[in-house]
Amino acid sequence: MDIPRDPAAAERRILPALPDTDPTLGEIRWERWEPALTMTHIDPACSTCAFPGPLSTAFGKTFHTPPPSRVRIARSTRERPSKWTTVQHRAYWCITHWAVRCPSCDEMHVHRQEDWTEIHYRPPTTERAVPPTEDNVLF
């Protein structure tokens, strides 16, 4: 028995996976892919496939636990000095990673914002990165 296939299912694209962890900072939670902001001094085109842009960007968050800090619990008077204690502040999710992807060829770079180190690279999909020619010769 032949099962009819959905033509739209064959055309669906699977986006490249973003890294789940950073070796330095741990688990990463990613936001949605959004079109990159267009800036007048930055070329929005893809340097690999010449897609005119805009490229897609996503921000990643890691769980940050700030170090304990000292806080004053009582002010000083002439008779006694100030009283201090160490307090552990609440941990929170903060944006620590930035990913940029070309919607045409799916080339992707992931950077850690702390020092702008590239932690992940996905090369372009060759079928989309190299435009077809009439005689199927690449160069």
XYZ file of N, CA, C and O in Angstrom:
556
model
N 0.838 -1.173 0.000
C 0.000 0.000 0.000
C 0.887 1.243 0.000
O 1.762 1.396 0.836
N 0.653 2.126 -0.929
C 1.450 3.342 -1.065
C 0.835 4.445 -0.214
O -0.342 4.775 -0.358
N 1.658 5.009 0.694
C 1.175 6.062 1.584
C 1.408 7.404 0.906
O 2.523 7.718 0.501
N 0.354 8.219 0.747
C 0.549 9.534 0.128
C 1.409 10.406 1.033
O 1.234 10.435 2.236
N 2.344 11.125 0.441
C 3.238 11.997 1.197
C 2.792 13.450 1.073
O 2.297 13.858 0.027
N 3.000 14.156 2.106
C 2.668 15.574 2.145
C 3.760 16.349 1.406
O 4.930 16.312 1.803
N 3.448 17.048 0.298
C 4.500 17.779 -0.427
C 5.126 18.890 0.408
O 6.286 19.227 0.230
N 4.390 19.462 1.336
C 4.940 20.528 2.176
C 5.979 19.971 3.148
O 6.908 20.665 3.535
N 5.831 18.692 3.532
C 6.785 18.094 4.461
C 8.159 17.939 3.824
O 9.181 18.043 4.495
N 8.209 17.685 2.533
C 9.494 17.530 1.855
C 10.227 18.861 1.733
O 11.448 18.896 1.640
N 9.489 19.971 1.751
C 10.097 21.280 1.589
C 10.512 21.924 2.912
O 11.139 22.956 2.914
N 10.141 21.312 4.033
C 10.491 21.890 5.327
C 11.990 21.849 5.538
O 12.644 20.871 5.234
N 12.514 22.923 6.090
C 13.938 22.983 6.393
C 14.163 22.695 7.862
O 13.371 23.082 8.705
N 15.251 22.035 8.131
C 15.647 21.783 9.510
C 16.797 22.735 9.820
O 17.830 22.707 9.154
N 16.598 23.588 10.805
C 17.636 24.551 11.165
C 18.785 23.832 11.861
O 18.576 22.854 12.567
N 20.008 24.304 11.671
C 21.136 23.672 12.349
C 21.012 23.830 13.857
O 20.513 24.838 14.353
N 21.469 22.817 14.567
C 21.360 22.823 16.026
C 22.402 23.739 16.651
O 23.555 23.770 16.229
N 21.971 24.486 17.639
C 22.870 25.322 18.411
C 23.471 24.463 19.527
O 22.843 23.508 19.986
N 24.679 24.783 19.995
C 25.281 23.973 21.057
C 24.486 24.080 22.358
O 24.008 25.152 22.718
N 24.353 22.955 23.053
C 23.613 22.926 24.314
C 24.449 23.394 25.497
O 23.904 23.834 26.500
N 25.767 23.257 25.379
C 26.633 23.625 26.490
C 27.860 24.384 25.992
O 28.253 24.274 24.839
N 28.435 25.124 26.899
C 29.707 25.806 26.678
C 30.687 25.165 27.649
O 30.366 25.002 28.828
N 31.890 24.773 27.193
C 32.824 24.120 28.103
C 33.185 24.971 29.321
O 33.493 24.448 30.378
N 33.114 26.280 29.197
C 33.476 27.168 30.301
C 32.283 27.517 31.191
O 32.388 27.496 32.411
N 31.137 27.831 30.586
C 30.000 28.366 31.347
C 28.876 27.368 31.611
O 27.963 27.671 32.362
N 28.875 26.216 30.966
C 27.849 25.208 31.232
C 26.680 25.275 30.257
O 26.835 25.629 29.089
N 25.490 24.928 30.759
C 24.280 24.830 29.931
C 23.917 26.179 29.308
O 24.013 27.216 29.951
N 23.474 26.117 28.036
C 23.033 27.323 27.326
C 21.569 27.137 26.939
O 21.194 26.102 26.396
N 20.756 28.141 27.213
C 19.364 28.166 26.746
C 19.260 29.239 25.679
O 19.606 30.392 25.917
N 18.757 28.850 24.505
C 18.730 29.754 23.359
C 17.363 30.369 23.156
O 16.338 29.720 23.362
N 17.353 31.623 22.715
C 16.121 32.296 22.308
C 15.856 31.976 20.842
O 16.633 31.283 20.201
N 14.768 32.480 20.296
C 14.419 32.230 18.887
C 15.371 32.947 17.942
O 15.954 33.966 18.285
N 15.467 32.396 16.719
C 16.207 33.074 15.659
C 15.399 34.290 15.232
O 14.193 34.184 14.989
N 16.047 35.436 15.162
C 15.415 36.681 14.738
C 16.268 37.313 13.635
O 17.482 37.118 13.607
N 15.663 38.100 12.741
C 16.484 38.811 11.747
C 17.422 39.798 12.448
O 17.036 40.466 13.403
N 18.646 39.862 11.972
C 19.635 40.766 12.564
C 19.256 42.215 12.284
O 18.618 42.521 11.270
N 19.647 43.090 13.176
C 19.411 44.513 12.969
C 20.240 44.988 11.783
O 21.388 44.592 11.609
N 19.655 45.845 10.975
C 20.372 46.404 9.834
C 21.077 47.675 10.284
O 20.454 48.589 10.824
N 22.395 47.704 10.063
C 23.190 48.870 10.437
C 23.843 49.434 9.193
O 24.258 48.694 8.308
N 23.946 50.729 9.142
C 24.446 51.369 7.924
C 25.927 51.122 7.685
O 26.377 51.140 6.550
N 26.694 50.870 8.726
C 28.134 50.704 8.565
C 28.576 49.235 8.491
O 29.754 48.950 8.389
N 27.629 48.288 8.541
C 27.955 46.863 8.462
C 27.212 46.258 7.277
O 25.998 46.429 7.147
N 27.929 45.526 6.432
C 27.326 44.869 5.278
C 26.479 43.690 5.759
O 27.002 42.775 6.402
N 25.154 43.662 5.479
C 24.306 42.590 5.980
C 24.378 41.310 5.146
O 23.730 40.329 5.471
N 25.167 41.285 4.079
C 25.219 40.124 3.188
C 26.088 39.010 3.781
O 27.011 39.261 4.550
N 25.781 37.790 3.374
C 26.570 36.626 3.780
C 27.868 36.622 2.970
O 27.849 36.745 1.750
N 28.991 36.464 3.645
C 30.281 36.478 2.950
C 30.542 35.185 2.189
O 31.412 35.137 1.329
N 29.764 34.134 2.461
C 29.972 32.851 1.786
C 29.131 32.718 0.528
O 29.641 32.411 -0.542
N 27.825 32.965 0.655
C 26.935 32.719 -0.486
C 26.377 34.004 -1.100
O 25.579 33.951 -2.029
N 26.753 35.158 -0.578
C 26.310 36.466 -1.066
C 24.806 36.690 -0.893
O 24.214 37.498 -1.601
N 24.177 36.002 0.058
C 22.778 36.270 0.405
C 22.692 37.723 0.854
O 23.483 38.168 1.684
N 21.763 38.518 0.296
C 21.765 39.964 0.576
C 21.434 40.338 2.011
O 21.657 41.466 2.421
N 20.905 39.424 2.776
C 20.628 39.710 4.185
C 19.181 40.093 4.413
O 18.397 40.158 3.478
N 18.798 40.301 5.629
C 19.625 40.254 6.822
C 19.884 38.812 7.276
O 19.111 37.912 6.970
N 20.983 38.623 8.010
C 21.289 37.336 8.599
C 20.398 37.131 9.819
O 19.709 38.056 10.242
N 20.401 35.940 10.382
C 19.598 35.652 11.571
C 20.507 35.597 12.789
O 21.639 35.119 12.705
N 19.997 36.083 13.914
C 20.763 36.049 15.156
C 19.922 35.432 16.266
O 18.686 35.462 16.226
N 20.615 34.862 17.255
C 19.963 34.318 18.443
C 20.867 34.573 19.635
O 22.094 34.577 19.507
N 20.253 34.797 20.790
C 21.005 35.017 22.019
C 20.866 33.805 22.913
O 19.794 33.215 23.023
N 21.970 33.444 23.565
C 21.972 32.315 24.491
C 22.183 32.798 25.908
O 22.934 33.745 26.159
N 21.516 32.133 26.867
C 21.610 32.511 28.272
C 22.213 31.362 29.079
O 21.927 30.206 28.811
N 23.051 31.709 30.042
C 23.573 30.731 30.988
C 23.200 31.172 32.397
O 22.915 32.341 32.648
N 23.200 30.202 33.320
C 22.822 30.453 34.700
C 24.041 31.007 35.432
O 25.079 30.353 35.507
N 23.918 32.229 35.923
C 25.039 32.905 36.587
C 24.780 32.992 38.079
O 23.724 33.466 38.515
N 25.744 32.525 38.866
C 25.679 32.665 40.314
C 26.729 33.684 40.721
O 27.928 33.417 40.622
N 26.305 34.873 41.143
C 27.291 35.895 41.511
C 28.058 35.482 42.767
O 27.533 34.743 43.604
N 29.288 35.942 42.902
C 30.051 35.603 44.116
C 29.460 36.299 45.340
O 28.813 37.342 45.222
N 29.673 35.740 46.510
C 29.174 36.398 47.728
C 29.836 37.763 47.906
O 30.968 37.979 47.490
N 29.095 38.676 48.511
C 29.651 40.006 48.760
C 29.340 40.424 50.196
O 28.429 39.906 50.831
N 30.110 41.368 50.664
C 29.916 41.857 52.027
C 28.921 43.017 52.016
O 28.989 43.892 51.159
N 27.999 42.998 52.977
C 27.035 44.088 53.129
C 27.052 44.551 54.593
O 27.277 43.769 55.514
N 26.779 45.832 54.761
C 26.742 46.378 56.111
C 25.356 46.146 56.704
O 24.341 46.447 56.075
N 25.305 45.615 57.905
C 24.011 45.358 58.550
C 23.732 46.349 59.679
O 22.591 46.477 60.116
N 24.780 47.037 60.141
C 24.584 48.067 61.170
C 25.609 49.167 60.961
O 26.787 48.895 60.744
N 25.149 50.405 61.027
C 26.048 51.549 60.827
C 26.884 51.774 62.084
O 26.501 51.410 63.191
N 27.992 52.397 61.866
C 28.883 52.661 63.001
C 28.379 53.863 63.804
O 27.686 54.730 63.282
N 28.744 53.850 65.017
C 28.492 54.993 65.903
C 29.823 55.338 66.559
O 30.848 54.698 66.304
N 29.798 56.318 67.443
C 31.045 56.666 68.120
C 31.508 55.555 69.056
O 32.682 55.391 69.298
N 30.546 54.784 69.532
C 30.886 53.747 70.499
C 31.283 52.421 69.838
O 32.056 51.659 70.397
N 30.727 52.119 68.660
C 31.005 50.811 68.052
C 31.190 50.938 66.536
O 30.606 51.827 65.912
N 31.977 50.026 65.941
C 32.189 50.058 64.493
C 31.010 49.432 63.743
O 30.123 48.819 64.347
N 31.009 49.586 62.451
C 29.951 48.995 61.626
C 29.998 47.475 61.711
O 31.044 46.877 61.933
N 28.832 46.851 61.519
C 28.763 45.386 61.486
C 28.543 44.964 60.041
O 27.694 45.520 59.340
N 29.303 43.985 59.609
C 29.242 43.484 58.240
C 28.959 41.995 58.245
O 29.276 41.286 59.187
N 28.362 41.522 57.142
C 28.152 40.086 56.949
C 28.320 39.762 55.464
O 28.257 40.650 54.614
N 28.512 38.497 55.163
C 28.642 38.051 53.777
C 27.297 37.507 53.315
O 26.671 36.690 54.012
N 26.856 37.962 52.150
C 25.545 37.572 51.620
C 25.731 36.933 50.245
O 26.488 37.425 49.411
N 25.021 35.818 50.029
C 25.014 35.182 48.712
C 23.795 35.699 47.946
O 22.666 35.540 48.369
N 24.032 36.339 46.797
C 22.938 36.883 46.001
C 22.292 35.788 45.163
O 22.891 34.752 44.890
N 21.084 36.050 44.727
C 20.305 35.083 43.963
C 20.897 34.885 42.569
O 21.300 35.838 41.903
N 20.934 33.633 42.119
C 21.426 33.321 40.773
C 20.362 33.687 39.742
O 19.163 33.736 40.054
N 20.791 33.943 38.511
C 19.860 34.356 37.462
C 20.402 33.937 36.098
O 21.582 33.631 35.949
N 19.518 33.917 35.085
C 19.911 33.633 33.707
C 20.314 34.949 33.061
O 19.589 35.926 33.114
N 21.498 34.968 32.448
C 21.938 36.189 31.775
C 22.460 35.852 30.376
O 22.942 34.747 30.129
N 22.343 36.816 29.471
C 22.768 36.614 28.087
C 24.291 36.577 28.037
O 24.955 37.530 28.439
N 24.823 35.451 27.552
C 26.268 35.269 27.506
C 26.761 34.819 26.136
O 27.969 34.772 25.915
N 25.863 34.454 25.226
C 26.276 33.936 23.929
C 25.494 34.612 22.808
O 24.361 35.055 23.008
N 26.095 34.632 21.644
C 25.485 35.237 20.459
C 25.773 34.345 19.272
O 26.908 33.930 19.052
N 24.736 34.021 18.514
C 24.884 33.182 17.327
C 24.375 33.944 16.110
O 23.396 34.681 16.197
N 25.055 33.767 14.983
C 24.630 34.381 13.725
C 24.612 33.290 12.662
O 25.506 32.456 12.608
N 23.544 33.274 11.859
C 23.343 32.229 10.852
C 22.828 32.852 9.574
O 22.009 33.765 9.588
N 23.313 32.341 8.427
C 22.805 32.782 7.129
C 21.566 31.955 6.810
O 21.621 30.728 6.805
N 20.419 32.575 6.539
C 19.214 31.813 6.222
C 19.309 31.063 4.901
O 18.559 30.129 4.666
N 20.225 31.454 4.034
C 20.336 30.814 2.732
C 21.229 29.577 2.761
O 20.824 28.507 2.322
N 22.443 29.715 3.278
C 23.381 28.583 3.230
C 23.574 27.909 4.588
O 24.290 26.912 4.686
N 22.969 28.414 5.655
C 23.023 27.860 7.010
C 24.411 27.861 7.636
O 24.668 27.122 8.575
N 25.327 28.681 7.145
C 26.612 28.823 7.828
C 26.342 29.513 9.160
O 25.575 30.474 9.233
N 26.953 29.008 10.248
C 26.634 29.517 11.571
C 27.903 29.684 12.409
O 28.788 28.837 12.388
N 27.964 30.805 13.130
C 29.038 31.087 14.078
C 28.395 31.347 15.439
O 27.407 32.081 15.526
N 28.974 30.768 16.509
C 28.488 30.998 17.874
C 29.646 31.555 18.684
O 30.739 30.984 18.704
N 29.405 32.690 19.358
C 30.443 33.381 20.126
C 30.032 33.514 21.581
O 28.859 33.728 21.891
N 31.037 33.423 22.470
C 30.851 33.736 23.878
C 31.097 35.233 24.014
O 32.130 35.750 23.600
N 30.151 35.975 24.578
C 30.247 37.437 24.625
C 31.279 37.936 25.621
O 31.741 39.069 25.509
N 31.672 37.130 26.569
C 32.634 37.556 27.580
C 33.958 37.983 26.946
O 34.516 39.022 27.286
N 34.454 37.205 26.001
C 35.723 37.510 25.348
C 35.629 37.372 23.825
O 36.635 37.391 23.140
N 34.424 37.233 23.288
C 34.136 37.082 21.861
C 34.895 35.908 21.235
O 35.342 35.961 20.115
N 35.021 34.831 22.000
C 35.634 33.604 21.509
C 34.594 32.812 20.732
O 33.462 32.653 21.193
N 34.981 32.314 19.562
C 34.064 31.478 18.793
C 34.081 30.085 19.397
O 35.127 29.430 19.443
N 32.924 29.598 19.874
C 32.873 28.283 20.511
C 32.279 27.221 19.600
O 32.371 26.042 19.896
N 31.636 27.645 18.492
C 31.024 26.665 17.596
C 30.964 27.252 16.188
O 30.712 28.443 16.019
N 31.212 26.405 15.208
C 31.096 26.813 13.810
C 30.444 25.679 13.040
O 30.797 24.524 13.204
N 29.473 26.020 12.218
C 28.852 25.043 11.331
C 29.084 25.535 9.918
O 28.654 26.627 9.549
N 29.800 24.734 9.108
C 30.075 25.179 7.741
C 28.806 25.277 6.914
O 27.782 24.683 7.258
N 28.852 26.010 5.822
C 27.655 26.175 4.996
C 27.248 24.866 4.338
O 28.067 23.979 4.116
N 25.962 24.764 4.058
C 25.450 23.629 3.294
C 25.866 23.853 1.853
O 25.500 24.838 1.243
N 26.645 22.928 1.319
C 27.250 23.164 0.005
C 26.225 23.337 -1.095
O 26.445 24.105 -2.010
N 25.122 22.648 -1.021
C 24.134 22.759 -2.090
C 23.606 24.186 -2.203
O 23.308 24.668 -3.273
N 23.492 24.888 -1.062
C 22.969 26.240 -1.091
C 24.079 27.276 -1.134
O 23.873 28.389 -1.573
N 25.273 26.936 -0.641
C 26.348 27.918 -0.579
C 26.934 28.195 -1.954
O 27.341 29.302 -2.243
N 26.985 27.189 -2.806
C 27.553 27.366 -4.139
C 26.403 27.428 -5.129
O 25.660 26.466 -5.303
N 26.176 28.546 -5.782
C 25.065 28.639 -6.717
C 25.279 27.710 -7.925
O 26.402 27.514 -8.370
N 24.215 27.082 -8.416
C 24.372 26.177 -9.554
C 24.759 26.943 -10.816
O 24.385 28.092 -11.011
N 25.528 26.273 -11.649
C 25.934 26.864 -12.948
C 25.312 26.056 -14.065
O 24.787 24.960 -13.849
N 25.371 26.588 -15.260
C 24.729 25.911 -16.394
C 25.406 24.582 -16.737
O 24.767 23.624 -17.096
N 26.750 24.539 -16.598
C 27.461 23.323 -16.964
C 27.893 22.497 -15.753
O 28.680 21.560 -15.875
N 27.393 22.831 -14.532
C 27.689 22.138 -13.287
C 29.179 22.100 -12.956
O 29.676 21.176 -12.346
N 29.917 23.101 -13.364
C 31.314 23.242 -13.010
C 31.397 24.322 -11.929
O 30.853 25.418 -12.114
N 32.050 24.001 -10.823
C 32.068 24.944 -9.701
C 32.909 26.175 -9.988
O 32.541 27.284 -9.658
N 34.061 26.031 -10.656
C 34.943 27.181 -10.861
C 35.262 27.358 -12.316
O 35.295 26.481 -13.080
